[in-house]
Amino acid sequence: MALHEYRRYGRQMVLDGIGLSGQLKLKKSSVLVVGAGGLGCPAIQYLAAAGVGTLGIVDHDVVELSNLQRQILHSDTTIGLPKAESAKAASERLQPMIKVVSHACSLNAANARAILSKYDIILDCTDNLPTRYLLSDTAVLVGKPLVSGAALKFDGQLCVYNLGNTGPCYRCIFPKPPKRDGEGTCEEVGVLGVVTGVIGTLQAMEAIKIITGLRDEQPSLLIFSALSSPSFRTMKLRSRRPDCPGCGGDPSTRDRFVNEQDYVSFCGGEAPNLEETGKVNIGGRIKPNALSESLKGTSPTVIDVRSPTEFSICHLPGSTNVPLSVLKREPTAHISQIGDTFVVCRLGNDSQTAANILRSVSSDPSKVFDLIGGLRAWSKEVDPMFPIY
Ligand SMILES: Nc1ncnc2c1ncn2[C@@H]1O[C@H](COP(=O)(O)OP(=O)(O)OP(=O)(O)O)[C@@H](O)[C@H]1O
């Protein structure tokens, strides 16, 4: 190591358990961060600063303004750029001596094995179940530990899977996709930036512990709840399931298992368009411009089914806030039996559900409409100044 490296890393090299040998292990190591979003940004930042020799960054998305509240490697000047490139440039500014490889592509069953096999440790910093299962199955296949993080609202989770090629995999703990209990994604229900910062930073910590040998082999799940006291809890994890299709049984069949999996349908597929599935038999869906026309000169009932917090940030003039949970309990209280009823939400999913409930109690279901694409589409197509996020 050169003199400037001793100076740069001196504060961590003096720590028992790291020292010169630990720093050299970090320098020789390679870590793949899948997802350069809320979790990936802080993880990449600390891994780069700590001197991990090679960092790979996978992301298929581009930077948007709504990412900047938590995706701290990106900035106003990188809006529109691929996140993998934006994060690579930021980490190279932070630590010019390491090698950073950007993979600006979607990780899928066709490329996962080739990409993961080039790295020592994998960090799952993604936000969807199909990718979580794919990463877990592939990490087992290529024999790499998987440091998995998740964050939603004020809560987060952290777990290391396939540790030492003997620890449980994600599929051992969640043989079936975990139910969300009505929760949505970060995009739908929100997340505090600090929460992704806490979990992403802990993912970097776990990777550093594995590289330097500071980690014990006892698998546990860490649960973080920012609004609870204590905020951190750990749960001991069960060991591998002998019948787990991801890590149990004959290793020679695992490759075929990954290739044959349809990860998206295993996890329930995309949110269905109720109209296309035939579950909406009467009534209509309305586009933003058509709703804008319908609101002129008349005063129809407009129901906004988002939460009171979201409603207080912005709403359509004359709309009434009836959160979906309230509407489900007492639908008849909120339906106009005379004129049209328009139902809106942020992205157009909850309003479809709400409109269907209202149609089922309406004397004229054809007068109930839900806004396609929600208020997000309204801000794009009708009112660019509408402050939806
Ligand atoms: N299969 C995948 N391949 C590549 N990148 C992925 C994959 N799945 C998820 N990601 C990336 O993981 C990141 C998850 O981070 P996060 O949820 O904070 O970001 P986001 O999707 O931009 O957020 P928002 O929900 O606000 O739009 C995203 O940048 C997303 O593009």
Coordinates of C-alpha atoms and ligand atoms in Angstrom, one line a residue:
M1 CA 0.0 0.0 0.0
A2 CA 1.2 3.5 -0.8
L3 CA 1.8 6.1 1.9
H4 CA -1.3 8.1 0.9
E5 CA -3.4 5.0 1.5
Y6 CA -2.1 4.7 5.1
R7 CA -3.1 8.3 5.6
R8 CA -6.5 7.9 4.0
Y9 CA -7.5 4.8 5.8
G10 CA -5.5 5.3 9.1
R11 CA -8.6 5.9 11.3
Q12 CA -10.0 2.5 10.4
M13 CA -6.7 0.6 10.1
V14 CA -6.0 1.2 13.8
L15 CA -9.1 -0.7 14.8
D16 CA -8.6 -4.2 16.2
G17 CA -9.8 -6.6 13.7
I18 CA -9.0 -4.5 10.7
G19 CA -5.3 -3.4 10.7
L20 CA -3.1 -3.6 7.6
S21 CA -4.3 -7.1 6.7
G22 CA -8.0 -6.0 6.9
Q23 CA -7.3 -3.0 4.7
L24 CA -5.6 -5.1 2.1
K25 CA -8.5 -7.5 2.1
L26 CA -10.8 -4.5 1.4
K27 CA -8.5 -3.4 -1.4
K28 CA -8.6 -6.8 -3.0
S29 CA -12.3 -7.3 -2.6
S30 CA -15.1 -6.7 -5.1
V31 CA -18.7 -5.9 -4.2
L32 CA -21.7 -5.7 -6.5
V33 CA -24.5 -3.3 -5.5
V34 CA -27.7 -4.0 -7.3
G35 CA -29.9 -0.9 -7.2
A36 CA -28.4 2.6 -7.0
G37 CA -31.5 4.0 -5.3
G38 CA -32.2 4.8 -1.7
L39 CA -30.4 1.9 -0.2
G40 CA -27.7 1.5 -2.9
C41 CA -26.4 5.2 -2.7
P42 CA -25.3 5.2 1.0
A43 CA -24.0 1.6 0.6
I44 CA -21.9 2.5 -2.4
Q45 CA -20.7 5.7 -0.7
Y46 CA -19.3 4.0 2.4
L47 CA -17.9 1.0 0.5
A48 CA -16.0 3.4 -1.8
A49 CA -14.8 5.5 1.0
A50 CA -13.6 2.4 3.0
G51 CA -11.4 1.3 0.1
V52 CA -13.2 -1.7 -1.4
G53 CA -11.1 -2.2 -4.5
T54 CA -13.8 -2.9 -7.1
L55 CA -17.4 -1.8 -7.0
G56 CA -20.0 -2.9 -9.5
I57 CA -23.2 -0.9 -9.8
V58 CA -26.3 -2.4 -11.5
D59 CA -29.4 -0.2 -12.2
H60 CA -31.7 0.0 -15.1
D61 CA -33.3 3.4 -14.3
V62 CA -32.5 7.0 -14.8
V63 CA -32.3 9.7 -12.1
E64 CA -35.5 11.6 -11.4
L65 CA -36.2 14.7 -9.3
S66 CA -38.2 12.6 -6.8
N67 CA -35.2 10.4 -6.2
L68 CA -33.0 13.1 -4.7
Q69 CA -34.7 13.2 -1.3
R70 CA -32.9 9.9 -0.5
Q71 CA -30.7 8.8 -3.4
I72 CA -27.8 10.9 -2.2
L73 CA -25.2 10.1 -4.9
H74 CA -27.4 11.7 -7.5
S75 CA -28.0 15.4 -7.9
D76 CA -30.0 17.9 -10.0
T77 CA -27.2 17.9 -12.6
T78 CA -27.6 14.1 -13.1
I79 CA -31.4 14.1 -13.6
G80 CA -32.0 12.1 -16.8
L81 CA -28.7 10.1 -16.6
P82 CA -28.6 6.4 -15.9
K83 CA -28.4 5.9 -12.2
A84 CA -25.5 3.4 -12.6
E85 CA -23.5 6.1 -14.4
S86 CA -24.4 8.8 -12.0
A87 CA -23.5 6.7 -9.0
K88 CA -20.2 5.6 -10.6
A89 CA -19.2 9.2 -11.3
A90 CA -20.1 10.2 -7.7
S91 CA -18.2 7.4 -6.1
E92 CA -15.1 8.1 -8.3
R93 CA -15.2 11.7 -7.1
L94 CA -15.3 10.4 -3.5
Q95 CA -12.5 7.8 -4.0
P96 CA -10.6 8.1 -7.3
M97 CA -8.3 5.1 -6.6
I98 CA -10.9 2.4 -6.7
K99 CA -12.4 0.7 -9.8
V100 CA -16.0 1.3 -10.4
V101 CA -17.9 -0.7 -13.0
S102 CA -21.4 0.4 -14.1
H103 CA -23.9 -2.1 -15.4
A104 CA -26.7 0.2 -16.7
C105 CA -29.1 -2.7 -17.4
S106 CA -31.9 -4.7 -15.9
L107 CA -30.7 -7.6 -13.9
N108 CA -32.7 -10.7 -15.1
A109 CA -32.4 -14.5 -15.2
A110 CA -30.5 -14.3 -18.5
N111 CA -27.6 -12.1 -17.2
A112 CA -27.6 -12.5 -13.4
R113 CA -25.2 -15.4 -13.2
A114 CA -22.6 -13.8 -15.5
I115 CA -22.7 -10.5 -13.6
L116 CA -22.9 -11.9 -10.0
S117 CA -20.0 -14.3 -10.6
K118 CA -17.5 -11.5 -11.1
Y119 CA -17.9 -10.2 -7.5
D120 CA -17.2 -11.5 -4.0
I121 CA -20.3 -10.1 -2.2
I122 CA -23.7 -9.1 -3.5
L123 CA -25.8 -6.3 -2.0
D124 CA -29.5 -6.4 -2.8
C125 CA -30.6 -2.7 -2.8
T126 CA -33.6 -3.2 -5.0
D127 CA -37.2 -2.6 -4.4
N128 CA -39.1 -5.5 -5.9
L129 CA -39.7 -9.1 -5.0
P130 CA -38.9 -10.8 -8.4
T131 CA -35.4 -9.3 -8.3
R132 CA -35.0 -10.4 -4.6
Y133 CA -35.8 -14.0 -5.5
L134 CA -33.6 -13.9 -8.6
L135 CA -30.7 -12.4 -6.6
S136 CA -31.1 -15.0 -3.8
D137 CA -31.2 -18.0 -6.2
T138 CA -28.3 -16.7 -8.3
A139 CA -26.2 -15.8 -5.2
V140 CA -26.6 -19.5 -4.1
L141 CA -25.8 -20.7 -7.6
V142 CA -22.5 -18.7 -7.7
G143 CA -21.7 -19.3 -4.0
K144 CA -21.7 -15.6 -2.9
P145 CA -23.1 -14.0 0.3
L146 CA -26.1 -11.7 -0.3
V147 CA -26.6 -8.7 2.0
S148 CA -30.2 -7.8 1.6
G149 CA -31.9 -4.5 2.6
A150 CA -35.4 -3.2 2.4
A151 CA -37.0 0.0 3.5
L152 CA -40.6 1.4 3.5
K153 CA -42.1 4.4 5.3
F154 CA -40.3 4.6 8.6
D155 CA -39.2 0.9 8.7
G156 CA -36.4 -1.2 7.4
Q157 CA -34.9 -4.7 7.4
L158 CA -31.5 -6.1 6.9
C159 CA -30.3 -9.7 6.5
V160 CA -27.3 -11.6 5.2
Y161 CA -28.3 -14.7 3.1
N162 CA -26.2 -17.7 2.0
L163 CA -23.4 -16.7 4.4
G164 CA -20.5 -19.1 4.1
N165 CA -22.6 -21.1 1.6
T166 CA -24.4 -22.7 4.5
G167 CA -26.7 -20.0 5.8
P168 CA -30.3 -19.8 4.7
C169 CA -31.3 -18.1 1.5
Y170 CA -34.2 -15.6 1.0
R171 CA -36.4 -18.5 -0.2
C172 CA -35.8 -20.5 3.0
I173 CA -37.2 -17.6 5.0
F174 CA -39.9 -16.6 2.5
P175 CA -40.8 -19.7 0.5
K176 CA -43.7 -17.7 -0.8
P177 CA -43.6 -13.9 -1.6
P178 CA -44.3 -12.1 1.7
K179 CA -47.7 -10.5 1.9
R180 CA -47.7 -6.8 2.0
D181 CA -50.7 -6.4 4.2
G182 CA -52.1 -3.6 2.1
E183 CA -48.7 -1.8 2.0
G184 CA -47.5 -0.6 -1.4
T185 CA -44.1 0.4 -2.8
C186 CA -42.0 3.4 -1.7
E187 CA -43.5 5.1 -4.7
E188 CA -47.0 4.5 -3.4
V189 CA -46.7 4.9 0.3
G190 CA -43.5 6.8 0.8
V191 CA -40.2 6.3 2.6
L192 CA -38.1 8.6 4.8
G193 CA -34.7 9.2 3.3
V194 CA -32.9 8.7 6.6
V195 CA -34.4 5.2 6.9
T196 CA -32.9 4.1 3.6
G197 CA -29.7 5.8 4.7
V198 CA -29.7 3.7 7.9
I199 CA -30.3 0.4 6.2
G200 CA -28.0 1.1 3.2
T201 CA -25.2 2.1 5.6
L202 CA -25.7 -1.1 7.6
Q203 CA -25.5 -3.1 4.3
A204 CA -22.1 -1.6 3.7
M205 CA -21.2 -2.4 7.3
E206 CA -22.1 -6.1 6.8
A207 CA -20.1 -6.3 3.6
I208 CA -17.1 -4.8 5.4
K209 CA -17.5 -7.3 8.3
I210 CA -17.7 -10.3 5.8
I211 CA -14.6 -9.1 3.9
T212 CA -12.5 -8.5 7.0
G213 CA -13.7 -11.6 8.8
L214 CA -15.3 -9.6 11.6
R215 CA -18.7 -11.2 11.1
D216 CA -19.9 -14.2 13.0
E217 CA -21.8 -16.9 11.1
Q218 CA -25.0 -16.7 13.1
P219 CA -27.8 -15.6 10.7
S220 CA -30.2 -13.1 12.0
L221 CA -32.7 -10.6 10.7
L222 CA -32.5 -7.0 11.8
I223 CA -35.6 -5.0 12.0
F224 CA -35.5 -1.2 12.2
S225 CA -38.5 0.9 13.2
A226 CA -37.7 4.6 13.4
L227 CA -40.8 5.4 15.4
S228 CA -40.5 2.6 18.0
S229 CA -38.4 2.3 21.0
P230 CA -36.0 0.5 20.9
S231 CA -35.7 1.2 17.2
F232 CA -33.6 -1.9 16.5
R233 CA -34.6 -5.6 17.1
T234 CA -32.9 -8.8 15.8
M235 CA -34.5 -12.2 15.2
K236 CA -32.5 -15.3 15.0
L237 CA -33.0 -17.0 11.7
R238 CA -33.9 -20.6 11.1
S239 CA -31.3 -22.7 9.3
R240 CA -31.5 -23.8 5.7
R241 CA -34.6 -25.7 4.6
P242 CA -33.5 -29.1 3.2
D243 CA -36.3 -28.9 0.7
C244 CA -35.7 -25.3 -0.4
P245 CA -35.6 -25.2 -4.2
G246 CA -33.2 -22.3 -4.0
C247 CA -30.4 -23.8 -1.8
G248 CA -31.5 -27.3 -0.8
G249 CA -31.3 -30.6 -2.7
D250 CA -29.0 -31.4 -5.5
P251 CA -26.8 -28.4 -6.6
S252 CA -26.8 -29.6 -10.2
T253 CA -30.5 -28.9 -10.5
R254 CA -30.3 -25.3 -9.2
D255 CA -29.1 -23.9 -12.5
R256 CA -32.2 -25.3 -14.3
F257 CA -34.4 -24.1 -11.5
V258 CA -33.2 -20.5 -12.0
N259 CA -33.6 -20.7 -15.8
E260 CA -37.1 -22.1 -15.6
Q261 CA -38.4 -19.7 -13.0
D262 CA -40.9 -17.0 -14.0
Y263 CA -40.0 -14.6 -11.2
V264 CA -42.5 -12.0 -12.1
S265 CA -45.5 -14.3 -12.1
F266 CA -44.2 -16.2 -9.0
C267 CA -44.4 -12.8 -7.2
G268 CA -47.9 -12.1 -8.4
G269 CA -47.1 -10.2 -11.6
E270 CA -47.8 -6.5 -12.3
A271 CA -50.7 -4.7 -10.6
P272 CA -53.6 -5.8 -12.9
N273 CA -55.6 -3.4 -14.9
L274 CA -59.0 -4.3 -13.5
E275 CA -60.7 -3.1 -16.7
E276 CA -58.7 -5.5 -18.8
T277 CA -59.3 -8.4 -16.5
G278 CA -63.0 -7.9 -16.9
K279 CA -63.6 -7.1 -13.2
V280 CA -64.9 -3.7 -14.1
N281 CA -68.1 -4.5 -15.9
I282 CA -69.8 -1.2 -15.9
G283 CA -68.8 2.4 -15.4
G284 CA -65.7 4.0 -16.8
R285 CA -62.2 5.0 -16.6
I286 CA -61.4 8.5 -17.5
K287 CA -58.3 10.2 -18.8
P288 CA -56.9 13.4 -17.2
N289 CA -58.0 15.7 -20.1
A290 CA -61.5 14.2 -20.1
L291 CA -61.8 14.7 -16.4
S292 CA -60.6 18.3 -16.8
E293 CA -63.5 18.9 -19.3
S294 CA -66.0 17.2 -17.0
L295 CA -65.1 19.4 -14.1
K296 CA -65.7 22.6 -16.1
G297 CA -69.0 24.3 -15.2
T298 CA -70.4 21.4 -13.2
S299 CA -69.7 20.4 -9.6
P300 CA -69.5 16.6 -9.6
T301 CA -68.4 14.6 -6.7
V302 CA -64.6 14.1 -6.7
I303 CA -63.3 11.6 -4.2
D304 CA -59.6 11.5 -3.4
V305 CA -58.7 8.2 -1.8
R306 CA -55.2 9.0 -0.8
S307 CA -54.2 9.4 2.9
P308 CA -55.0 12.7 4.7
T309 CA -51.2 13.5 4.7
E310 CA -51.0 13.2 0.9
F311 CA -54.3 15.1 0.5
S312 CA -53.0 18.0 2.6
I313 CA -50.0 18.4 0.3
C314 CA -52.1 18.9 -2.8
H315 CA -55.6 18.1 -4.1
L316 CA -58.0 19.0 -6.9
P317 CA -60.3 21.9 -6.0
G318 CA -63.6 20.7 -4.7
S319 CA -62.4 17.2 -4.0
T320 CA -63.2 15.4 -0.8
N321 CA -60.7 13.2 1.0
V322 CA -62.0 9.7 1.8
P323 CA -59.0 7.4 2.3
L324 CA -59.5 4.0 0.7
S325 CA -59.6 2.2 4.1
V326 CA -62.5 4.5 5.2
L327 CA -64.3 4.1 1.9
K328 CA -64.1 0.3 2.1
R329 CA -65.8 0.5 5.6
E330 CA -68.7 2.7 4.6
P331 CA -69.0 3.1 0.8
T332 CA -72.6 4.2 0.7
A333 CA -71.8 7.3 2.6
H334 CA -69.6 8.6 -0.2
I335 CA -71.4 7.9 -3.4
S336 CA -73.4 10.5 -5.3
Q337 CA -76.7 8.9 -6.3
I338 CA -77.6 11.7 -8.7
G339 CA -74.6 13.0 -10.7
D340 CA -71.2 11.6 -11.7
T341 CA -68.6 10.5 -9.1
F342 CA -64.9 10.7 -10.0
V343 CA -62.4 8.8 -7.9
V344 CA -58.7 9.9 -7.9
C345 CA -55.5 8.7 -6.2
R346 CA -51.8 9.2 -6.9
L347 CA -51.0 6.6 -9.5
G348 CA -54.4 5.2 -10.5
N349 CA -54.4 1.9 -8.7
D350 CA -56.3 2.6 -5.5
S351 CA -58.9 4.6 -7.3
Q352 CA -59.7 1.6 -9.5
T353 CA -60.3 -0.5 -6.4
A354 CA -62.4 2.4 -4.8
A355 CA -64.4 3.0 -8.0
N356 CA -65.3 -0.7 -8.2
I357 CA -66.6 -0.6 -4.6
L358 CA -68.6 2.5 -5.3
R359 CA -70.1 0.9 -8.5
S360 CA -71.2 -2.0 -6.4
V361 CA -73.4 0.3 -4.2
S362 CA -74.4 2.8 -6.8
S363 CA -77.9 3.0 -8.3
D364 CA -76.2 3.9 -11.6
P365 CA -72.7 2.3 -11.8
S366 CA -72.1 3.9 -15.2
K367 CA -71.7 7.2 -13.4
V368 CA -68.6 6.2 -11.4
F369 CA -65.3 7.0 -13.0
D370 CA -61.7 6.5 -11.9
L371 CA -58.8 8.6 -13.1
I372 CA -56.4 6.7 -15.3
G373 CA -52.8 7.3 -14.1
G374 CA -54.0 9.2 -11.1
L375 CA -53.0 12.7 -10.1
R376 CA -49.4 12.0 -11.4
A377 CA -50.9 11.8 -14.9
W378 CA -53.1 14.9 -14.2
S379 CA -49.9 16.8 -13.4
K380 CA -48.3 15.6 -16.7
E381 CA -51.2 16.1 -19.0
V382 CA -53.4 18.9 -17.5
D383 CA -51.7 21.0 -14.9
P384 CA -47.8 20.9 -14.8
M385 CA -47.9 23.2 -11.7
F386 CA -49.9 20.6 -9.7
P387 CA -47.4 19.6 -7.0
I388 CA -47.7 15.9 -7.0
Y389 CA -44.5 14.1 -6.3
Ligands
LIG1 N1 -34.0 -6.0 -11.8 C1 -33.4 -4.8 -11.6 N2 -32.3 -4.4 -12.4 C2 -31.7 -3.3 -12.2 N3 -32.0 -2.3 -11.3 C3 -33.1 -2.6 -10.5 C4 -33.8 -3.8 -10.6 N4 -34.8 -3.8 -9.7 C5 -34.7 -2.6 -9.1 N5 -33.7 -1.9 -9.6 C6 -33.3 -0.5 -9.1 O1 -33.3 -0.6 -7.7 C7 -33.4 0.8 -7.2 C8 -34.3 0.7 -6.0 O2 -34.2 2.0 -5.3 P1 -35.5 2.9 -4.9 O3 -36.7 2.1 -4.6 O4 -34.9 3.8 -3.9 O5 -35.6 3.7 -6.3 P2 -36.8 4.1 -7.3 O6 -37.4 2.9 -7.9 O7 -36.3 5.1 -8.2 O8 -37.8 4.8 -6.3 P3 -39.3 5.3 -6.6 O9 -40.1 4.1 -6.1 O10 -39.5 6.5 -5.8 O11 -39.5 5.5 -8.1 C9 -34.0 1.6 -8.4 O12 -33.1 2.5 -8.8 C10 -34.3 0.5 -9.4 O13 -34.1 1.0 -10.8

